[in-house]
XYZ file of C-alpha atoms in Angstrom:
721
model
C 22.913 14.418 -9.984
C 25.665 14.075 -12.526
C 24.714 13.696 -16.174
C 24.206 10.262 -17.705
C 26.882 8.992 -20.067
C 26.380 6.443 -22.832
C 28.027 3.740 -20.738
C 25.809 4.553 -17.763
C 22.763 4.210 -19.995
C 23.829 0.640 -20.697
C 24.315 -0.068 -17.011
C 20.745 0.632 -16.089
C 18.457 -0.819 -13.454
C 14.661 -0.859 -13.471
C 11.479 -1.190 -11.467
C 10.354 -4.629 -10.387
C 6.846 -6.000 -10.490
C 6.074 -4.319 -7.190
C 6.443 -0.883 -8.719
C 9.064 1.666 -7.764
C 11.674 -0.564 -6.179
C 15.300 0.408 -6.689
C 17.171 -2.141 -8.796
C 20.904 -2.574 -9.007
C 22.894 -1.872 -12.171
C 23.603 -4.587 -14.666
C 26.807 -4.920 -16.595
C 26.681 -4.093 -20.298
C 28.971 -3.319 -23.163
C 29.065 0.005 -24.924
C 27.142 -0.361 -28.215
C 28.785 0.313 -31.529
C 28.284 3.995 -32.403
C 25.364 4.836 -34.682
C 27.059 6.445 -37.666
C 25.967 7.499 -41.146
C 24.871 4.057 -42.311
C 21.808 1.866 -42.371
C 22.606 0.862 -38.797
C 20.443 3.709 -37.548
C 17.458 2.367 -39.501
C 17.172 -1.040 -37.875
C 15.244 -2.514 -34.958
C 12.271 -0.110 -35.256
C 9.536 0.343 -32.669
C 6.215 2.065 -33.417
C 5.149 4.716 -30.917
C 3.529 8.160 -30.725
C 4.853 11.658 -30.067
C 2.773 13.474 -27.432
C 4.823 16.675 -27.340
C 1.704 18.533 -28.520
C -1.945 17.838 -29.253
C -1.093 16.487 -32.694
C -0.098 13.063 -31.313
C 1.784 12.041 -34.443
C 2.550 8.373 -35.054
C 6.300 7.813 -35.424
C 8.822 5.029 -35.664
C 11.896 5.058 -33.454
C 14.923 3.146 -34.720
C 17.343 1.624 -32.241
C 20.946 0.572 -32.022
C 21.833 -1.707 -29.142
C 18.307 -1.367 -27.790
C 18.562 2.431 -27.495
C 16.875 5.050 -29.755
C 19.014 6.732 -32.396
C 16.536 7.986 -35.038
C 12.895 9.170 -35.286
C 10.812 9.161 -38.492
C 7.087 9.267 -39.359
C 5.234 5.938 -39.232
C 4.284 5.109 -42.851
C 1.499 2.758 -41.712
C -0.344 5.600 -39.947
C -1.253 7.606 -43.049
C -2.512 11.094 -42.165
C -1.867 10.442 -38.473
C 1.874 10.310 -39.052
C 4.097 13.340 -38.958
C 7.173 14.826 -37.431
C 8.434 18.228 -36.300
C 11.401 19.578 -34.321
C 9.850 18.412 -31.048
C 10.193 14.763 -32.036
C 13.908 15.261 -32.609
C 14.035 17.186 -29.340
C 12.714 14.098 -27.573
C 15.602 12.078 -28.986
C 18.105 14.705 -27.880
C 16.496 14.837 -24.436
C 16.876 11.083 -24.025
C 20.635 11.278 -24.581
C 21.112 14.635 -22.850
C 24.062 14.635 -20.400
C 22.166 17.001 -18.071
C 19.240 14.625 -17.641
C 18.122 13.676 -14.128
C 18.764 10.034 -13.266
C 18.160 9.682 -9.506
C 15.506 10.865 -7.009
C 16.770 13.873 -5.065
C 15.802 15.601 -1.818
C 16.740 19.154 -0.958
C 19.299 20.009 1.688
C 19.052 23.218 3.651
C 16.526 25.911 2.828
C 14.128 25.571 -0.073
C 15.504 27.170 -3.205
C 19.170 26.886 -2.228
C 19.711 24.403 -5.052
C 21.410 21.763 -2.896
C 20.207 18.167 -3.113
C 21.081 14.679 -1.963
C 20.211 11.353 -3.547
C 17.467 9.257 -1.975
C 15.634 6.072 -2.895
C 12.301 5.912 -4.687
C 10.867 4.289 -1.569
C 11.635 7.401 0.481
C 10.202 9.671 -2.194
C 6.962 7.694 -2.455
C 6.537 7.747 1.326
C 6.896 11.554 1.458
C 4.354 12.131 -1.340
C 1.888 9.585 0.080
C 2.024 11.071 3.576
C 1.428 14.631 2.360
C -1.333 13.648 -0.043
C -3.155 11.532 2.534
C -3.270 14.441 4.998
C -5.027 16.923 2.697
C -5.886 15.736 -0.839
C -8.253 18.702 -1.250
C -5.268 21.067 -0.854
C -3.113 19.328 -3.443
C -2.305 20.714 -6.899
C -1.131 18.340 -9.626
C 0.235 20.046 -12.750
C 0.557 17.618 -15.676
C 2.605 18.533 -18.738
C 2.454 15.202 -20.557
C -0.496 12.781 -20.871
C -0.593 9.674 -18.695
C -3.187 6.867 -18.949
C -3.627 6.478 -15.200
C -3.439 10.123 -14.097
C -7.103 11.114 -14.442
C -8.707 8.136 -12.729
C -6.034 7.828 -10.034
C -6.083 11.509 -9.054
C -9.869 11.531 -8.902
C -9.851 8.438 -6.707
C -7.168 9.996 -4.495
C -9.426 13.023 -3.945
C -7.296 15.550 -5.884
C -9.727 18.122 -7.286
C -7.181 20.710 -8.422
C -5.895 19.136 -11.594
C -3.955 21.255 -14.102
C -2.877 20.410 -17.642
C 0.068 22.632 -18.512
C -0.375 22.627 -22.327
C -4.147 23.014 -21.963
C -3.698 26.107 -19.785
C -2.246 28.132 -22.661
C -5.401 27.580 -24.754
C -7.909 27.387 -21.902
C -10.000 30.403 -22.912
C -10.157 29.258 -26.544
C -11.260 25.734 -25.647
C -13.928 26.953 -23.217
C -15.223 29.465 -25.767
C -15.452 26.715 -28.370
C -17.376 24.511 -25.936
C -19.986 27.232 -25.525
C -20.270 27.983 -29.238
C -19.968 24.501 -30.770
C -20.690 22.233 -27.796
C -17.182 20.774 -28.013
C -13.684 22.164 -28.621
C -12.406 22.170 -32.191
C -9.858 19.760 -33.564
C -7.367 20.683 -36.259
C -9.331 21.128 -39.503
C -9.213 18.723 -42.398
C -7.386 20.951 -44.869
C -7.848 18.449 -47.690
C -11.430 19.743 -47.986
C -10.525 23.442 -48.039
C -10.117 25.594 -51.138
C -9.775 28.997 -49.422
C -8.324 29.259 -45.926
C -8.620 32.542 -44.013
C -6.426 32.724 -40.905
C -7.270 35.487 -38.421
C -4.696 35.952 -35.674
C -3.682 32.316 -36.168
C -0.171 31.157 -37.072
C -0.499 27.364 -37.013
C 2.658 26.778 -39.023
C 4.601 28.614 -36.293
C 3.121 27.515 -33.003
C -0.145 25.630 -33.300
C -0.783 22.174 -31.878
C -0.247 19.421 -34.429
C 2.449 21.599 -35.978
C 3.680 18.873 -38.330
C 0.202 18.051 -39.591
C -0.611 21.749 -40.095
C 2.596 22.256 -42.068
C 1.805 19.304 -44.308
C -1.806 20.417 -44.802
C -0.885 24.001 -45.677
C 1.755 22.857 -48.140
C -0.684 20.469 -49.843
C -3.339 23.203 -49.972
C -0.962 25.474 -51.851
C 0.188 22.643 -54.116
C -3.335 21.887 -55.365
C -4.040 25.529 -56.155
C -5.847 26.548 -52.973
C -5.555 29.986 -51.444
C -4.326 31.029 -47.985
C -5.064 34.520 -46.632
C -3.464 35.455 -43.312
C -4.633 38.436 -41.228
C -2.773 39.390 -38.081
C -0.342 41.736 -36.432
C 2.651 39.418 -37.023
C 3.468 37.595 -40.245
C 5.589 34.714 -38.994
C 6.302 31.610 -41.025
C 2.583 31.066 -41.650
C 2.095 34.472 -43.205
C 5.253 34.128 -45.281
C 3.913 31.030 -47.071
C 0.389 32.423 -47.448
C -0.784 33.898 -50.746
C -1.426 37.129 -48.885
C -0.525 38.446 -45.444
C -2.560 41.490 -44.394
C -1.327 43.350 -41.292
C -4.056 44.540 -38.914
C -3.876 46.530 -35.708
C -3.368 44.381 -32.570
C -6.626 43.608 -30.792
C -8.842 44.266 -33.824
C -9.093 40.647 -35.051
C -12.705 40.198 -33.979
C -13.759 43.593 -35.360
C -12.321 42.656 -38.752
C -14.277 39.394 -38.736
C -17.471 41.177 -37.725
C -16.975 43.613 -40.602
C -16.385 40.803 -43.111
C -19.478 38.988 -41.856
C -21.625 42.106 -42.152
C -20.488 42.708 -45.743
C -21.103 39.067 -46.611
C -24.634 38.976 -45.207
C -25.507 42.388 -46.644
C -24.538 41.242 -50.126
C -26.483 38.000 -49.752
C -23.369 35.867 -49.699
C -24.843 32.959 -47.774
C -26.765 29.734 -48.255
C -30.099 30.555 -46.556
C -31.423 27.102 -45.665
C -28.141 25.788 -44.314
C -27.512 29.041 -42.440
C -30.764 28.824 -40.454
C -30.273 25.107 -39.808
C -26.846 25.628 -38.244
C -27.080 29.109 -36.695
C -30.659 28.728 -35.496
C -31.820 32.257 -36.418
C -32.572 34.093 -39.639
C -29.720 35.971 -41.331
C -31.670 39.208 -40.906
C -31.561 38.732 -37.133
C -27.787 38.342 -37.239
C -27.512 41.445 -39.422
C -29.331 43.476 -36.771
C -26.645 42.638 -34.228
C -23.954 43.638 -36.739
C -25.287 47.154 -37.357
C -22.700 48.842 -35.076
C -19.796 47.278 -36.995
C -19.803 49.389 -40.109
C -17.039 49.332 -42.684
C -15.903 52.793 -41.546
C -15.655 51.705 -37.893
C -13.652 48.603 -38.758
C -11.374 50.625 -41.016
C -10.650 53.146 -38.260
C -10.041 50.489 -35.580
C -7.991 47.993 -37.595
C -6.290 50.059 -40.288
C -7.819 47.758 -42.888
C -9.255 49.695 -45.826
C -12.943 49.400 -46.676
C -12.013 48.105 -50.118
C -9.915 45.320 -48.617
C -12.738 44.378 -46.245
C -15.185 44.010 -49.133
C -12.627 42.104 -51.179
C -12.077 39.607 -48.353
C -15.820 38.997 -47.993
C -16.119 38.358 -51.728
C -13.073 36.060 -51.745
C -14.526 34.010 -48.895
C -17.802 33.574 -50.772
C -16.318 32.909 -54.210
C -13.576 30.580 -52.964
C -15.855 27.995 -51.369
C -15.361 25.616 -49.751
C -13.833 28.256 -47.485
C -12.779 27.999 -43.868
C -12.033 30.766 -41.371
C -9.668 29.645 -38.605
C -9.005 31.911 -35.612
C -6.691 31.799 -32.622
C -8.625 33.068 -29.621
C -6.201 31.749 -26.985
C -5.109 34.525 -24.665
C -7.773 36.881 -26.022
C -10.035 38.707 -23.520
C -13.072 38.317 -25.798
C -12.472 34.741 -26.932
C -16.183 33.922 -27.175
C -16.881 36.804 -29.565
C -14.031 35.780 -31.860
C -15.041 32.105 -31.932
C -18.733 32.932 -32.422
C -18.044 35.286 -35.333
C -15.835 32.730 -37.056
C -18.505 30.068 -36.516
C -21.218 32.180 -38.195
C -18.882 33.082 -41.054
C -18.133 29.388 -41.671
C -21.840 28.508 -41.454
C -22.745 31.164 -44.039
C -21.678 28.887 -46.878
C -23.764 25.919 -45.727
C -22.093 22.936 -44.111
C -18.864 23.986 -42.305
C -17.844 20.353 -41.863
C -17.753 19.973 -45.623
C -15.129 22.729 -45.586
C -12.941 20.865 -43.101
C -14.268 22.042 -39.723
C -13.987 19.242 -37.146
C -15.138 18.947 -33.552
C -12.863 17.249 -31.036
C -15.247 14.436 -30.138
C -13.792 12.557 -27.166
C -13.090 8.871 -27.599
C -14.902 7.844 -24.422
C -13.467 4.359 -24.061
C -9.836 5.528 -23.949
C -8.677 6.957 -20.566
C -8.170 10.725 -20.641
C -7.018 13.398 -18.208
C -9.564 16.166 -17.625
C -8.127 19.321 -15.995
C -10.314 21.266 -13.598
C -8.672 24.711 -13.702
C -6.055 26.647 -15.675
C -2.607 27.039 -14.192
C -2.831 30.841 -14.063
C -5.849 30.698 -11.759
C -4.138 28.174 -9.470
C -0.880 30.109 -9.205
C -2.709 33.408 -8.749
C -4.609 31.927 -5.795
C -1.344 30.753 -4.259
C 0.232 34.192 -4.670
C -2.810 35.875 -3.147
C -2.413 33.700 -0.067
C -6.084 32.786 -0.027
C -5.219 29.234 0.904
C -1.928 27.427 1.197
C -1.239 24.213 -0.665
C -0.349 20.982 1.013
C 1.266 19.628 -2.146
C 2.225 20.992 -5.555
C 3.308 18.199 -7.870
C 4.618 19.356 -11.255
C 4.963 16.451 -13.683
C 6.834 17.395 -16.868
C 5.657 20.940 -16.135
C 7.494 24.104 -15.108
C 5.005 26.498 -13.465
C 7.706 28.607 -11.795
C 9.092 29.597 -15.193
C 5.901 29.632 -17.277
C 3.568 31.567 -14.958
C 3.145 35.347 -15.256
C 5.258 37.365 -12.822
C 7.585 34.378 -12.714
C 10.003 36.029 -10.270
C 7.192 36.472 -7.746
C 6.061 32.915 -8.377
C 9.613 31.717 -7.750
C 9.658 33.480 -4.371
C 6.218 32.109 -3.489
C 7.216 28.521 -4.233
C 10.345 28.980 -2.115
C 8.240 29.915 0.955
C 7.801 26.782 3.056
C 4.712 28.083 4.875
C 2.879 28.681 1.569
C 3.285 25.213 0.041
C 3.892 22.214 2.250
C 5.666 19.969 -0.257
C 6.885 20.918 -3.738
C 7.623 17.970 -6.011
C 9.234 18.420 -9.442
C 8.870 15.227 -11.476
C 10.869 16.019 -14.622
C 13.672 15.048 -16.946
C 15.856 18.052 -16.110
C 16.574 20.420 -13.253
C 14.031 23.079 -14.218
C 13.276 26.342 -12.420
C 10.513 24.531 -10.533
C 12.926 21.752 -9.569
C 15.344 24.288 -8.119
C 12.756 25.304 -5.493
C 11.392 21.793 -4.945
C 11.639 19.582 -1.887
C 11.739 16.446 -4.022
C 13.106 16.142 -7.561
C 12.107 12.887 -9.260
C 13.554 11.608 -12.561
C 10.787 11.434 -15.168
C 10.666 9.271 -18.256
C 11.359 11.154 -21.468
C 8.906 11.244 -24.369
C 10.542 8.171 -25.902
C 10.063 6.154 -22.690
C 6.347 6.630 -21.954
C 3.379 4.258 -21.957
C 0.059 5.692 -23.083
C -3.013 5.234 -25.237
C -4.335 8.289 -27.078
C -7.233 8.469 -29.486
C -9.771 10.578 -31.321
C -11.639 10.870 -34.610
C -10.299 11.714 -38.046
C -11.887 13.991 -40.650
C -14.237 11.217 -41.782
C -15.552 10.603 -38.265
C -13.678 7.325 -37.848
C -12.094 6.512 -34.497
C -8.358 5.984 -34.181
C -6.080 4.952 -31.320
C -2.316 5.389 -31.171
C -0.049 3.469 -28.829
C 2.782 5.309 -27.150
C 5.301 2.767 -25.944
C 8.883 3.134 -24.734
C 11.517 2.795 -27.432
C 14.501 1.742 -25.281
C 14.738 -1.676 -23.726
C 14.279 -1.013 -20.038
C 16.642 -3.737 -18.848
C 19.898 -5.265 -19.916
C 19.333 -8.747 -21.338
C 21.289 -10.818 -18.745
C 19.765 -8.992 -15.768
C 16.268 -9.443 -17.193
C 16.729 -13.191 -17.735
C 17.941 -13.681 -14.147
C 14.858 -12.098 -12.564
C 12.446 -14.597 -10.944
C 9.370 -12.601 -12.043
C 10.164 -12.957 -15.777
C 7.189 -14.770 -17.314
C 8.109 -18.054 -19.075
C 5.962 -17.195 -22.109
C 7.934 -13.998 -22.563
C 11.426 -15.474 -22.491
C 11.674 -15.334 -26.279
C 10.341 -11.782 -26.559
C 13.363 -10.154 -24.999
C 13.268 -7.519 -22.238
C 10.149 -5.379 -22.116
C 10.601 -1.858 -23.384
C 10.628 0.746 -20.640
C 12.428 3.742 -19.153
C 16.115 3.357 -18.509
C 17.712 3.823 -15.131
C 15.370 5.051 -12.407
C 13.146 7.174 -14.616
C 9.401 6.686 -14.161
C 6.174 8.221 -15.398
C 3.343 9.745 -13.382
C 1.166 6.617 -13.382
C 3.934 4.586 -11.747
C 4.270 7.112 -8.944
C 0.502 7.323 -8.369
C 0.183 3.532 -8.231
C 2.908 3.366 -5.599
C 1.329 6.241 -3.636
C -2.069 4.530 -3.799
C -0.662 1.342 -2.335
C 0.811 3.338 0.560
C -2.389 5.255 1.268
C -4.666 2.192 1.059
C -8.417 2.651 1.077
C -9.019 0.105 -1.646
C -6.826 1.868 -4.200
C -4.615 -1.180 -4.693
C -7.667 -3.316 -5.392
C -9.168 -0.743 -7.776
C -5.881 -0.386 -9.704
C -4.166 -3.808 -9.486
C -1.359 -2.964 -11.900
C 2.353 -3.019 -11.069
C 3.116 -0.175 -13.493
C 1.667 1.989 -16.262
C 2.981 -0.321 -18.966
C 1.006 -3.268 -17.597
C -2.132 -1.119 -17.518
C -1.711 -0.076 -21.161
C -1.180 -3.701 -22.209
C -4.298 -4.659 -20.267
C -6.341 -1.980 -22.052
C -5.133 -3.096 -25.471
C -6.138 -6.712 -24.764
C -9.515 -5.968 -23.122
C -11.029 -2.952 -24.904
C -13.325 -4.653 -27.462
C -12.336 -2.648 -30.583
C -8.612 -3.156 -29.934
C -8.895 -6.756 -28.742
C -10.888 -7.719 -31.832
C -8.019 -6.523 -34.050
C -5.237 -8.399 -32.286
C -4.825 -6.552 -29.004
C -1.490 -5.329 -27.777
C 0.734 -7.346 -30.076
C -0.977 -6.043 -33.206
C -1.132 -2.442 -31.996
C 2.497 -2.515 -30.855
C 3.552 -3.635 -34.317
C 1.444 -1.124 -36.287
C 1.397 1.761 -33.847
C -2.109 2.901 -34.843
C -5.556 1.302 -34.854
C -8.316 2.680 -37.120
C -12.039 2.000 -37.067
C -13.676 0.787 -40.249
C -16.900 2.754 -39.799
C -17.915 6.290 -38.860
C -18.157 6.486 -35.097
C -19.938 9.744 -34.302
C -22.861 11.671 -35.836
C -22.072 14.607 -38.076
C -23.525 17.986 -37.248
C -24.975 18.162 -40.764
C -27.562 15.513 -39.881
C -27.785 15.593 -36.090
C -26.851 19.155 -35.221
C -24.105 20.448 -32.960
C -23.732 18.999 -29.428
C -25.205 22.139 -27.837
C -28.519 22.486 -25.929
C -30.149 24.022 -29.018
C -28.383 21.639 -31.456
C -27.268 24.772 -33.305
C -24.356 27.166 -32.948
C -24.742 29.149 -29.710
C -23.897 32.599 -31.046
C -26.798 34.745 -29.796
C -25.527 37.769 -27.812
C -21.911 36.765 -28.549
C -21.447 38.733 -31.788
C -20.068 41.843 -30.137
C -16.616 43.119 -29.460
C -14.733 46.105 -28.139
C -11.017 46.652 -28.530
C -9.424 46.520 -25.040
C -8.778 49.970 -23.624
C -5.019 49.401 -23.358
C -4.790 48.441 -27.022
C -6.758 51.523 -28.118
C -3.997 53.784 -26.816
C -1.144 52.339 -28.873
C 1.007 55.235 -30.044
C 4.504 56.599 -29.607
C 6.488 54.202 -27.430
C 3.459 51.994 -26.621
C 3.087 48.652 -28.412
C 1.072 45.460 -28.133
C 3.190 42.443 -27.274
C 3.063 39.501 -29.650
C 4.222 36.271 -27.999
C 5.909 33.967 -30.514
C 6.161 30.283 -29.642
C 8.700 28.378 -31.729
C 7.959 24.666 -32.178
C 11.537 23.704 -31.360
C 11.456 25.430 -27.959
C 9.285 22.819 -26.300
C 8.790 23.792 -22.634
C 9.501 20.170 -21.732
C 13.198 20.590 -22.599
C 14.130 23.937 -21.045
C 17.319 22.817 -19.361
C 18.687 20.381 -21.911
C 21.971 21.092 -23.677
C 20.174 21.128 -27.037
C 17.639 23.748 -25.928
C 20.433 25.953 -24.640
C 22.170 25.948 -27.996
C 19.110 26.693 -30.127
C 18.571 30.336 -29.235
C 21.306 32.224 -27.378
C 19.247 35.422 -27.169
C 15.740 36.763 -27.619
C 15.595 39.886 -29.831
C 12.648 42.267 -29.890
C 11.064 42.297 -33.353
C 9.975 45.789 -34.482
C 8.767 47.325 -37.724
C 11.415 49.644 -39.266
C 9.070 52.660 -39.246
C 8.240 52.214 -35.564
C 11.887 51.754 -34.657
C 12.940 54.822 -36.618
C 10.378 56.946 -34.768
C 12.015 55.867 -31.501
C 15.560 56.428 -32.771
C 16.336 52.695 -32.836
C 18.236 50.840 -35.547
C 18.785 47.166 -36.270
C 20.938 45.697 -33.500
C 20.397 48.631 -31.122
C 19.666 48.019 -27.452
C 16.243 48.941 -26.097
C 14.378 48.707 -22.811
C 11.026 46.919 -22.684
C 8.813 47.894 -19.752
C 5.564 46.558 -18.326
C 3.776 47.249 -15.084
C 5.723 44.454 -13.360
C 9.243 44.845 -14.718
C 11.657 45.770 -17.474
C 14.387 44.146 -19.564
C 17.139 45.166 -21.963
C 16.829 43.607 -25.409
C 18.466 43.831 -28.816
C 16.222 45.188 -31.569
C 15.741 43.245 -34.777
C 13.916 45.005 -37.609
C 11.395 42.995 -39.636
C 8.843 44.108 -42.214
C 6.392 41.350 -41.371
C 4.907 43.001 -38.295
C 2.353 45.739 -37.698
C 3.941 49.076 -36.683
C 2.010 48.990 -33.392
C 3.147 45.472 -32.462
C 6.382 44.187 -30.953
C 7.270 40.504 -30.737
C 9.207 38.470 -28.198
C 9.577 34.699 -28.277
C 8.527 32.292 -25.548
C 11.027 29.828 -24.085
C 13.987 32.093 -23.321
C 15.399 33.514 -20.129
C 16.511 30.294 -18.452
C 19.479 31.026 -16.170
C 22.670 29.492 -17.582
C 24.046 26.386 -15.915
C 27.464 26.358 -14.318
C 28.823 24.015 -16.983
C 27.725 26.154 -19.938
C 30.362 27.006 -22.529
C 31.813 30.543 -22.588
C 29.798 31.740 -25.588
C 26.632 31.311 -23.572
C 27.791 33.877 -21.050
C 28.578 36.307 -23.877
C 25.201 36.125 -25.630
C 23.055 35.505 -22.581
C 19.921 33.375 -22.255
C 17.573 36.053 -23.561
C 14.520 37.648 -21.988
C 11.754 35.658 -20.356
C 8.314 36.881 -21.423
C 6.841 35.459 -18.216
C 9.004 37.748 -16.064
C 7.514 40.795 -17.789
C 3.887 39.635 -17.809
C 1.355 40.724 -15.183
C -1.604 38.554 -14.249
C -3.967 39.757 -16.989
C -6.676 37.114 -16.792
C -9.863 36.679 -18.771
C -13.312 35.604 -17.568
C -12.074 31.995 -17.323
C -9.159 32.902 -15.092
C -6.653 32.069 -17.834
C -3.839 34.332 -18.903
C -4.790 36.926 -21.539
C -1.456 37.247 -23.343
C -2.842 39.283 -26.222
C -4.033 42.158 -24.059
C -0.569 43.148 -22.818
C 0.650 46.664 -23.586
C 4.362 47.396 -23.333
C 6.597 50.423 -23.772
C 9.806 50.402 -25.789
C 12.528 53.014 -25.456
C 16.234 53.317 -26.328
C 18.482 51.837 -23.640
């Protein structure tokens, strides 16, 4: 379990054609160091970053066959981009704490003692457990895999979880009901006035790099950005105007703006009826309770400001209202109100609104439940799990009441087999029976696709950047194809790292039942190559070789109908907003006074949950201060740098206070991604500053109607330590 050195990286083995067979090391020389010269900009490989939903096309430059630099792919146009997570993937690849061998626990579960085993032993254990009770298996996927969806469905696994999708589950389901499909990131090149309500895409949204570029270009061409929320963040700081509103009142503010807009006749009548499906007068009837006075009292937003915002939205067309309903108890009301507001000016797609039309011919993983619901069921003891497989996911750390979840995972009679398939020894790995070394983001095979703002399909290839074998060892293998002798070793994960598809293929061969015949691929890389050469659109443009060179394929024609001509993909072909334009501030958030605050959860792009135990992640943020408004802190007798106690119904924590003006006086902010216990080999300064407070440890199971975590309904108390 020791960390991997540079020399060990060069002495790698790899999987044979049969799948997860253990290969011996091959001799290799240490490459010349990549220094500040053009050496780090040679031998490029085009791939994609799947650290978030943005799926940016990038180029990885190599030295000695190993990645040393990541930059946007210039051939990908608007699909290219980069953010701190891409650089985090590079750091994770070289991280000395990275897992390199399959491990099996020794002694009791959770003791943190492991022994090395072979991949063959690991596959046998997973296959045996899964074959006994596939209906009692949970598979938690934190990174996309081309084989995961079809293989798990064929294996009979019905409890499929997508870790990143779980954090936005309520928002995506609400969008499905309102629009017929979830929303994709908007095309900001079409927007003149952007109104953000509770949304901070520059801070924490998916496609962070693309959002940052779009917002910057919007400002550069003279557009206007108005941000409304309880926390300013980086997004509010670059907006033309940040307007603080009381936590929990986001939907009420939107309802008030919509009522003012419709009352003043600020809508395009024909387009409104075509897209909303009812007359504006009918919508106005449902908005009667949300008077300007009510909104002013509930949000703290003056009546004059409310009217001014409605007029700015109308006069600044094309305007777009973008909301963040994730973690909100009334997600449907917020999404429906924003949808009607966008439809009031005619065609919302002309203002940049885009639906996330699925690209049906590219394999995709469809989750069946949010992680919070799954973990809550396990804690309740309603039914034990035969298997919990966490692939590039860390449910023990990320779930609410994480200490209780840790204890539950450590109970052997609650979960039969816990498998942590990851790059590092995460909190979930520490209570696992098997710890398997996962391929990093720069070593994955995948095909991802979608539609751009013009409705044209695109596909990006994610391919490993490092060469998966040393040259001499690769040439000596009897299964090396003669026609590939001049191509060099195939790119792939180094050492014994694998991705989920490789494990599932090996498990399927052990279980039998026709799985080997249905999926006759030795590994995930072969499957991706097969797709590139057989899917008609990709094959017609050169197949794998062409896509591997460019990184991105684009269609020449529009591939899906626009809502402007064919309607929305809902049963009525219009926006489904009837009976959804209503909202009440949660009871807990109504009683915010004195020492009571609403918790704002800040998610920094650089604190990717996929790298929680890497050396780089440990050095980024040595502590997690509580952000408070100076007036609120003064009322509690707290000053900048003072220690305070944060309490919830499930726990408390001591934190250092940091005063900021960009926050509502009734809100307090803590960042996600802290609170990881320090490793034994951490440097002394880490012990001095501490790892910070974990938000998950303080969070109760506050779920919405979808069973997903409602982060924005959490009330906390703050008092001097």
